[in-house]
Amino acid sequence: MRDALRDTSKDGRAAEDTAEDPGSGAGAGTAREAAMGPASRKGARGGRSGDRSDGRGGAAAEGNGAGPAPMLRIDDATVRLGGRPVLDAVGLSVAEHEIVCVLGPSGSGKSTLLRAVAGLQPLDAGRVLLEGRDLEGVPAHRRGVGLMFQDHQLFPQRDVGGNVAFGLRVRGADRERQAARVGELLDLVGLPGSGRRAVASLSGGEQQRVALARALAPRPRLLMLDEPLGQLDRSLRERLVVELRELFGELGTTVLAVTHDQGEAFALADRVVVMREGRIAQSGSPLDVWQRPADAFVARFLGFENVVAATVEGDTASTPWGVLPVPRGTPRGEVTLLVRPAGVRLVAATRGLRCTVAARTFRGTHVAVRLQPPHAPRLEAACALRDAPGTGDEVGVEFDAAEVVVLGGGPDA
Ligand SMILES: Nc1ncnc2c1ncn2[C@@H]1O[C@H](COP(=O)(O)OP(=O)(O)OP(=O)(O)O)[C@@H](O)[C@H]1O
């Protein structure tokens, strides 16, 4: 049935979105590359998007004449609420077919950014362009973006089909067309034949799928998701996030999503944007951000704890944990280092930095071991399940240069 959707999704633009229905959008079909999977999406994307970011990993601002205009471009977006900037000159571009996930701690401005793009939050400065068109003064229901919020916002009095068809009906699609499209969408989201079911009879995950079908129904040019899987349990979230990525890959949907769940963001995104206090701390591919966090804030936000001030001389650095090897080419002087847990190797207590095992946490694929060295901050090591020492054990620690990363800014960033 995905094929059916592919065929019909070429048929042009729908009418405008409706303010009454935040879960639906409008606009051109984005299925031009419908048969493309996530890998080929990336190929198609090549270098078309980037952010004017404060962090490492962002490309130059768009609009410099190099390559086509991005689907979405946000320039210097600033929002002040309660006397302070909640968005502070944020620049972000999203290429057509790209999935961008905005991550950040609570209160960092993620939802405000989404609301600003949707037209639900006026900007104090800056601008938002969709396909090159400045959206200033364009009301939310005419922006051609689809929105899906974490609490679904389904209409309880309508059945599943009525919910999915809502955005089509208000655009004047005839009954036959509505029914065909609803059938396609329900097949697409894995709920075939559910059109007559009551919303209240659905599980949380099924409601999430209906909300997604409703948002996709009018073929929005840009789909925006706010904590799309926020209320679901972990196993369902992990399954749905894979399905969503596949689905967006097939449809060629351009997506801007916000989440505070890094696992979700890394699994879903082509590009991850980390926000901090209304600014972009880092933008890059999931691998890039994971391997090279821009600064101590991003590293800690991602859950890395081994962040320390260091002085580099040649191929080594002096740290409170002793002398560590650093990657070749690391500049001399004062730096902040991240040692990934995989780079903290446990050896016999007679070698390396002597530590006491303070705690161990089972992580499924490995055990996270918290180590207390004398007179130095704690360290985290990742150990294979069968090799993990017990709490209270004495161990030695050696460091692996390949897992040592030089961060920007200070250790308290
Ligand atoms: N109407 C308002 N007046 C004053 N401050 C506001 C208002 N709305 C939001 N804020 C503040 O703006 C900041 C950013 O809020 P926003 O909802 O964008 O953050 P977020 O990153 O999405 O957080 P969360 O993950 O908790 O949803 C917060 O500190 C919030 O308290």
Coordinates of C-alpha atoms and ligand atoms in Angstrom, one line a residue:
M1 CA 0.0 0.0 0.0
R2 CA 3.0 2.2 0.4
D3 CA 3.2 2.0 -3.4
A4 CA -0.3 3.4 -3.7
L5 CA 0.7 6.3 -1.6
R6 CA 3.8 6.9 -3.6
D7 CA 1.7 7.1 -6.8
T8 CA -0.9 9.5 -5.5
S9 CA 1.6 11.7 -3.7
K10 CA 2.8 13.2 -6.9
D11 CA -0.4 14.9 -7.6
G12 CA 0.4 18.3 -6.5
R13 CA -0.4 20.8 -3.8
A14 CA -3.2 20.8 -1.4
A15 CA -5.0 23.8 0.0
E16 CA -3.9 25.6 3.2
D17 CA -3.6 24.1 6.6
T18 CA -6.1 24.9 9.2
A19 CA -5.5 26.5 12.5
E20 CA -8.2 24.4 14.1
D21 CA -6.1 21.3 13.5
P22 CA -2.6 21.5 14.6
G23 CA -2.1 17.9 13.6
S24 CA -2.4 18.5 9.9
G25 CA -0.6 20.4 7.3
A26 CA -0.7 21.2 3.7
G27 CA 1.5 21.7 0.7
A28 CA 3.3 19.9 -2.1
G29 CA 3.9 16.2 -2.1
T30 CA 7.4 15.5 -0.9
A31 CA 7.5 12.1 -2.5
R32 CA 9.6 12.9 -5.5
E33 CA 12.2 10.6 -4.3
A34 CA 9.7 8.2 -2.8
A35 CA 11.6 5.1 -3.5
M36 CA 14.7 6.4 -1.8
G37 CA 15.7 4.9 1.5
P38 CA 17.5 6.7 4.3
A39 CA 20.9 6.0 2.7
S40 CA 20.0 7.5 -0.6
R41 CA 18.3 10.4 1.1
K42 CA 21.7 11.3 2.5
G43 CA 23.2 11.1 -0.9
A44 CA 20.6 13.4 -2.3
R45 CA 21.1 15.8 0.5
G46 CA 24.8 16.2 0.1
G47 CA 25.8 19.5 1.4
R48 CA 22.6 21.4 0.8
S49 CA 21.9 22.1 4.4
G50 CA 23.7 23.6 7.3
D51 CA 23.4 25.9 10.2
R52 CA 24.9 29.1 11.3
S53 CA 25.6 27.5 14.6
D54 CA 27.6 28.5 17.6
G55 CA 28.9 25.1 17.9
R56 CA 31.2 23.0 15.9
G57 CA 29.9 20.9 13.0
G58 CA 27.5 23.5 11.5
A59 CA 28.1 24.5 8.0
A60 CA 28.0 28.1 6.7
A61 CA 24.7 29.9 6.5
E62 CA 22.5 29.1 3.5
G63 CA 21.8 31.6 0.8
N64 CA 25.3 32.2 -0.3
G65 CA 24.6 31.0 -3.8
A66 CA 26.1 27.6 -3.3
G67 CA 23.5 25.0 -4.1
P68 CA 19.7 25.1 -4.0
A69 CA 17.9 26.9 -1.2
P70 CA 17.0 24.8 1.8
M71 CA 13.4 23.8 2.4
L72 CA 13.5 25.7 5.7
R73 CA 15.7 28.5 6.7
I74 CA 15.7 30.2 10.0
D75 CA 17.8 33.4 10.3
D76 CA 18.7 35.0 13.6
A77 CA 15.4 33.9 15.1
T78 CA 15.0 35.7 18.4
V79 CA 12.2 35.4 20.9
R80 CA 12.1 37.2 24.2
L81 CA 9.7 36.0 26.9
G82 CA 9.6 37.2 30.5
G83 CA 12.4 39.7 29.8
R84 CA 15.0 37.2 28.5
P85 CA 15.8 35.7 25.2
V86 CA 14.3 32.2 24.9
L87 CA 15.6 32.0 21.4
D88 CA 18.8 33.9 20.8
A89 CA 19.6 34.6 17.2
V90 CA 19.2 31.0 16.1
G91 CA 20.2 30.2 12.6
L92 CA 19.2 26.8 11.2
S93 CA 18.5 25.3 7.8
V94 CA 16.8 22.1 6.8
A95 CA 17.3 20.7 3.3
E96 CA 14.5 19.0 1.4
H97 CA 14.1 15.4 2.5
E98 CA 16.3 16.0 5.5
I99 CA 15.4 14.8 9.0
V100 CA 16.7 17.3 11.6
C101 CA 16.2 16.6 15.3
V102 CA 16.6 19.4 17.8
L103 CA 17.8 18.1 21.2
G104 CA 18.4 19.9 24.4
P105 CA 17.6 20.1 28.1
S106 CA 14.2 21.2 29.3
G107 CA 13.8 25.0 28.8
S108 CA 16.5 25.3 26.1
G109 CA 14.0 26.7 23.6
K110 CA 13.3 23.6 21.5
S111 CA 9.5 24.0 21.5
T112 CA 9.7 27.7 21.0
L113 CA 11.8 27.2 17.9
L114 CA 9.2 24.8 16.5
R115 CA 6.4 27.2 17.4
A116 CA 8.1 30.1 15.8
V117 CA 8.4 28.1 12.5
A118 CA 4.8 27.0 12.8
G119 CA 3.7 30.6 13.2
L120 CA 2.4 30.0 16.7
Q121 CA 5.1 32.2 18.3
P122 CA 5.9 35.6 16.9
L123 CA 9.6 36.4 16.4
D124 CA 11.1 39.5 18.1
A125 CA 13.8 39.5 15.5
G126 CA 15.0 37.3 12.6
R127 CA 13.0 35.5 10.0
V128 CA 11.7 32.1 8.8
L129 CA 11.7 31.1 5.2
L130 CA 10.0 28.1 3.7
E131 CA 11.2 27.2 0.2
G132 CA 12.6 30.7 0.0
R133 CA 9.4 32.5 1.0
D134 CA 9.5 34.7 4.1
L135 CA 6.7 33.6 6.4
E136 CA 6.5 36.9 8.3
G137 CA 2.8 37.7 8.7
V138 CA 1.7 34.3 7.3
P139 CA -0.7 32.8 9.9
A140 CA 0.0 29.3 11.1
H141 CA -2.8 27.7 9.1
R142 CA -1.3 29.0 5.8
R143 CA 2.3 28.0 6.3
G144 CA 2.0 24.6 4.7
V145 CA 3.7 22.8 7.6
G146 CA 2.4 19.7 9.4
L147 CA 2.5 19.5 13.2
M148 CA 2.4 16.6 15.5
F149 CA 2.6 17.2 19.2
Q150 CA 3.3 14.6 21.9
D151 CA -0.2 14.6 23.3
H152 CA -1.6 13.6 19.8
Q153 CA -4.5 16.1 20.1
L154 CA -6.8 13.7 18.3
F155 CA -10.5 14.5 18.2
P156 CA -12.1 12.1 20.7
Q157 CA -15.5 12.4 19.1
R158 CA -14.3 11.4 15.7
D159 CA -13.3 7.9 14.7
V160 CA -9.9 7.1 13.4
G161 CA -10.8 7.8 9.8
G162 CA -12.5 11.1 10.8
N163 CA -9.3 12.2 12.5
V164 CA -7.0 11.3 9.6
A165 CA -9.4 12.9 7.0
F166 CA -9.8 16.1 9.0
G167 CA -7.2 18.1 7.2
L168 CA -8.5 16.8 3.8
R169 CA -12.1 17.6 4.6
V170 CA -11.5 21.2 5.5
R171 CA -9.6 21.6 2.3
G172 CA -12.7 20.5 0.4
A173 CA -11.5 17.0 -0.8
D174 CA -14.5 14.9 -1.9
R175 CA -15.6 11.9 0.1
E176 CA -14.1 9.4 -2.3
R177 CA -10.7 11.1 -2.3
Q178 CA -10.8 11.4 1.5
A179 CA -11.6 7.7 1.9
A180 CA -8.8 6.6 -0.5
R181 CA -6.3 8.8 1.2
V182 CA -7.3 7.7 4.7
G183 CA -7.0 4.0 3.6
E184 CA -3.5 4.7 2.2
L185 CA -2.4 6.5 5.3
L186 CA -3.7 3.9 7.7
D187 CA -1.9 1.2 5.7
L188 CA 1.2 3.3 5.8
V189 CA 1.2 3.7 9.5
G190 CA 0.4 0.1 10.1
L191 CA -3.3 0.4 11.1
P192 CA -5.0 -1.1 8.0
G193 CA -8.8 -1.2 8.2
S194 CA -9.0 0.8 11.4
G195 CA -10.9 3.7 10.0
R196 CA -14.1 3.0 12.0
R197 CA -12.4 2.4 15.3
A198 CA -13.0 4.9 18.1
V199 CA -10.0 6.9 19.2
A200 CA -10.6 5.9 22.8
S201 CA -10.2 2.2 21.9
L202 CA -6.6 2.7 20.7
S203 CA -3.4 2.2 22.6
G204 CA -1.0 5.1 23.1
G205 CA 1.2 3.8 20.3
E206 CA -1.8 3.4 17.9
Q207 CA -3.0 6.9 18.7
Q208 CA 0.5 8.1 17.9
R209 CA 0.2 6.4 14.5
V210 CA -3.2 8.0 13.9
A211 CA -1.7 11.4 14.8
L212 CA 1.1 10.8 12.3
A213 CA -1.3 9.7 9.6
R214 CA -3.4 12.9 10.2
A215 CA -0.3 15.1 10.0
L216 CA 0.9 13.4 6.8
A217 CA -2.5 13.3 5.1
P218 CA -2.3 16.8 3.5
R219 CA 1.2 16.1 2.3
P220 CA 2.9 19.0 4.2
R221 CA 6.0 20.4 2.7
L222 CA 7.6 20.3 6.2
L223 CA 6.5 18.0 9.0
M224 CA 7.3 19.2 12.5
L225 CA 7.2 16.8 15.4
D226 CA 7.3 17.9 19.1
E227 CA 8.3 15.1 21.3
P228 CA 6.5 12.8 18.9
L229 CA 7.1 9.6 20.9
G230 CA 7.3 11.3 24.3
Q231 CA 4.5 9.5 26.0
L232 CA 5.2 6.0 24.8
D233 CA 7.1 3.3 26.7
R234 CA 10.7 2.7 25.7
S235 CA 10.3 -0.5 23.7
L236 CA 7.4 1.0 21.6
R237 CA 9.4 4.2 21.2
E238 CA 12.4 2.3 19.9
R239 CA 10.3 0.3 17.4
L240 CA 8.4 3.4 16.2
V241 CA 11.4 5.5 15.7
V242 CA 12.8 3.0 13.3
E243 CA 9.5 2.8 11.5
L244 CA 9.3 6.6 11.3
R245 CA 12.7 6.9 9.8
E246 CA 11.9 4.3 7.2
L247 CA 8.6 5.9 6.5
F248 CA 10.1 9.4 6.1
G249 CA 12.8 7.9 3.9
E250 CA 10.2 6.3 1.6
L251 CA 8.1 9.4 1.4
G252 CA 11.0 11.9 1.2
T253 CA 9.4 13.9 4.0
T254 CA 11.3 16.9 5.3
V255 CA 11.2 16.7 9.1
L256 CA 12.1 19.1 11.9
A257 CA 11.6 17.3 15.2
V258 CA 12.3 18.3 18.8
T259 CA 13.0 15.8 21.6
H260 CA 14.8 15.7 24.8
D261 CA 15.5 12.0 24.3
Q262 CA 18.9 11.7 22.7
G263 CA 18.3 8.0 21.8
E264 CA 15.3 9.0 19.8
A265 CA 17.1 11.9 18.1
F266 CA 20.1 9.9 17.2
A267 CA 18.0 7.1 15.8
L268 CA 15.7 9.3 13.7
A269 CA 17.9 12.1 12.5
D270 CA 20.1 12.8 9.5
R271 CA 21.3 15.7 11.6
V272 CA 21.2 16.5 15.3
V273 CA 21.1 20.0 16.6
V274 CA 21.8 20.5 20.3
M275 CA 20.3 23.6 21.9
R276 CA 21.4 25.3 25.1
E277 CA 19.7 28.4 26.6
G278 CA 18.1 29.5 23.4
R279 CA 21.3 29.0 21.2
I280 CA 22.6 26.2 19.1
A281 CA 25.5 24.5 20.9
Q282 CA 26.3 22.1 18.1
S283 CA 24.9 20.8 14.8
G284 CA 26.1 17.8 13.0
S285 CA 25.4 14.2 11.9
P286 CA 24.6 11.9 14.8
L287 CA 27.9 10.2 14.4
D288 CA 29.8 13.5 14.4
V289 CA 28.1 14.9 17.4
W290 CA 28.5 11.6 19.3
Q291 CA 32.1 11.3 18.4
R292 CA 33.1 14.9 18.7
P293 CA 30.9 16.8 21.1
A294 CA 31.6 20.5 20.7
D295 CA 32.1 21.3 24.3
A296 CA 31.7 20.1 27.9
F297 CA 28.0 21.1 27.9
V298 CA 27.2 18.9 24.8
A299 CA 29.4 16.1 26.1
R300 CA 27.7 16.1 29.5
F301 CA 24.2 16.4 27.9
L302 CA 25.0 13.3 25.9
G303 CA 25.8 11.5 29.1
F304 CA 29.6 11.6 29.0
E305 CA 31.0 12.2 32.5
N306 CA 34.8 12.0 32.0
V307 CA 35.3 15.7 31.2
V308 CA 38.4 17.2 32.7
A309 CA 40.8 20.2 32.4
A310 CA 44.1 19.2 30.9
T311 CA 47.5 20.7 29.8
V312 CA 48.7 19.3 26.5
E313 CA 52.4 18.8 25.7
G314 CA 53.2 16.8 22.6
D315 CA 51.3 13.5 22.5
T316 CA 50.2 13.6 26.2
A317 CA 48.2 15.7 28.5
S318 CA 48.5 16.3 32.3
T319 CA 45.2 15.7 34.0
P320 CA 43.9 15.0 37.5
W321 CA 43.9 11.4 36.4
G322 CA 47.6 11.5 35.5
V323 CA 49.3 11.7 32.1
L324 CA 46.9 10.7 29.3
P325 CA 47.7 10.1 25.7
V326 CA 46.0 12.5 23.3
P327 CA 45.4 12.3 19.6
R328 CA 48.2 13.4 17.3
G329 CA 48.1 17.0 16.4
T330 CA 46.4 18.2 19.6
P331 CA 47.5 21.8 20.1
R332 CA 49.7 22.4 23.2
G333 CA 48.3 24.3 26.1
E334 CA 45.2 24.3 28.3
V335 CA 42.3 22.3 26.9
T336 CA 39.3 20.4 28.1
L337 CA 39.3 16.7 27.5
L338 CA 36.6 14.1 27.2
V339 CA 37.6 10.5 27.7
R340 CA 34.9 8.2 26.4
P341 CA 34.1 5.4 28.7
A342 CA 35.3 2.9 26.1
G343 CA 38.8 4.5 26.4
V344 CA 39.0 3.8 30.2
R345 CA 40.6 0.4 30.2
L346 CA 40.6 -1.7 33.3
V347 CA 43.8 -3.5 34.1
A348 CA 45.4 -5.1 37.1
A349 CA 45.4 -3.0 40.2
T350 CA 49.3 -2.9 40.1
R351 CA 49.2 -0.9 36.8
G352 CA 48.0 2.5 35.7
L353 CA 45.9 4.7 37.8
R354 CA 44.7 2.9 40.9
C355 CA 40.9 3.2 41.5
T356 CA 38.2 1.7 43.6
V357 CA 35.0 0.6 42.0
A358 CA 32.4 2.9 43.5
A359 CA 29.3 1.6 41.6
R360 CA 28.3 -0.4 38.6
T361 CA 25.2 -0.1 36.4
F362 CA 23.9 -2.7 34.0
R363 CA 23.3 -1.1 30.6
G364 CA 22.2 -4.1 28.6
T365 CA 25.2 -4.3 26.2
H366 CA 27.8 -3.4 28.8
V367 CA 28.3 -2.4 32.4
A368 CA 29.0 1.2 33.3
V369 CA 31.6 1.2 36.1
R370 CA 32.1 4.3 38.2
L371 CA 35.7 4.4 39.4
Q372 CA 37.0 6.6 42.3
P373 CA 40.7 7.4 42.0
P374 CA 42.5 9.0 45.0
H375 CA 42.3 12.8 44.9
A376 CA 40.7 13.1 41.5
P377 CA 37.2 13.2 40.0
R378 CA 35.4 9.9 39.4
L379 CA 35.7 8.2 36.1
E380 CA 33.3 6.1 34.1
A381 CA 34.4 3.0 32.2
A382 CA 32.4 0.8 29.9
C383 CA 33.1 -2.9 30.6
A384 CA 32.0 -6.1 28.8
L385 CA 29.4 -7.8 30.9
R386 CA 31.6 -10.7 31.8
D387 CA 34.7 -8.5 32.7
A388 CA 33.0 -6.0 34.9
P389 CA 34.6 -5.8 38.4
G390 CA 32.4 -5.7 41.5
T391 CA 31.8 -2.7 43.7
G392 CA 34.6 -2.2 46.1
D393 CA 37.2 -3.9 43.9
E394 CA 40.6 -2.3 43.4
V395 CA 41.5 -1.9 39.7
G396 CA 44.1 -0.2 37.6
V397 CA 43.1 2.2 34.7
E398 CA 44.9 2.9 31.5
F399 CA 43.7 5.3 28.8
D400 CA 43.2 4.8 25.1
A401 CA 44.2 7.9 23.0
A402 CA 41.6 7.0 20.3
E403 CA 38.8 7.6 22.8
V404 CA 40.2 11.0 24.0
V405 CA 38.5 14.0 22.5
V406 CA 39.6 17.6 22.8
L407 CA 36.5 19.8 23.5
G408 CA 36.0 23.5 22.9
G409 CA 35.5 25.8 25.8
G410 CA 36.3 25.2 29.4
P411 CA 35.5 22.1 31.5
D412 CA 32.5 23.9 33.1
A413 CA 30.9 25.0 29.8
Ligands
LIG1 N1 5.0 32.6 28.0 C1 6.2 32.5 28.5 N2 6.6 33.4 29.3 C2 7.9 33.4 29.9 N3 8.7 32.4 29.7 C3 8.3 31.4 28.9 C4 7.1 31.4 28.2 N4 7.0 30.3 27.5 C5 8.1 29.6 27.6 N5 8.9 30.3 28.4 C6 10.3 29.9 28.8 O1 11.1 29.7 27.7 C7 12.1 28.7 27.9 C8 12.1 27.8 26.7 O2 10.9 27.1 26.7 P1 10.6 25.9 25.6 O3 9.3 25.3 25.9 O4 10.9 26.4 24.3 O5 11.8 24.9 26.1 P2 12.0 23.4 25.7 O6 13.4 23.2 25.3 O7 11.0 23.0 24.6 O8 11.6 22.7 27.0 P3 10.9 21.3 27.3 O9 11.8 20.2 26.9 O10 10.7 21.3 28.8 O11 9.6 21.3 26.6 C9 11.7 28.1 29.2 O12 12.6 28.6 30.2 C10 10.3 28.5 29.5 O13 10.1 28.6 30.9

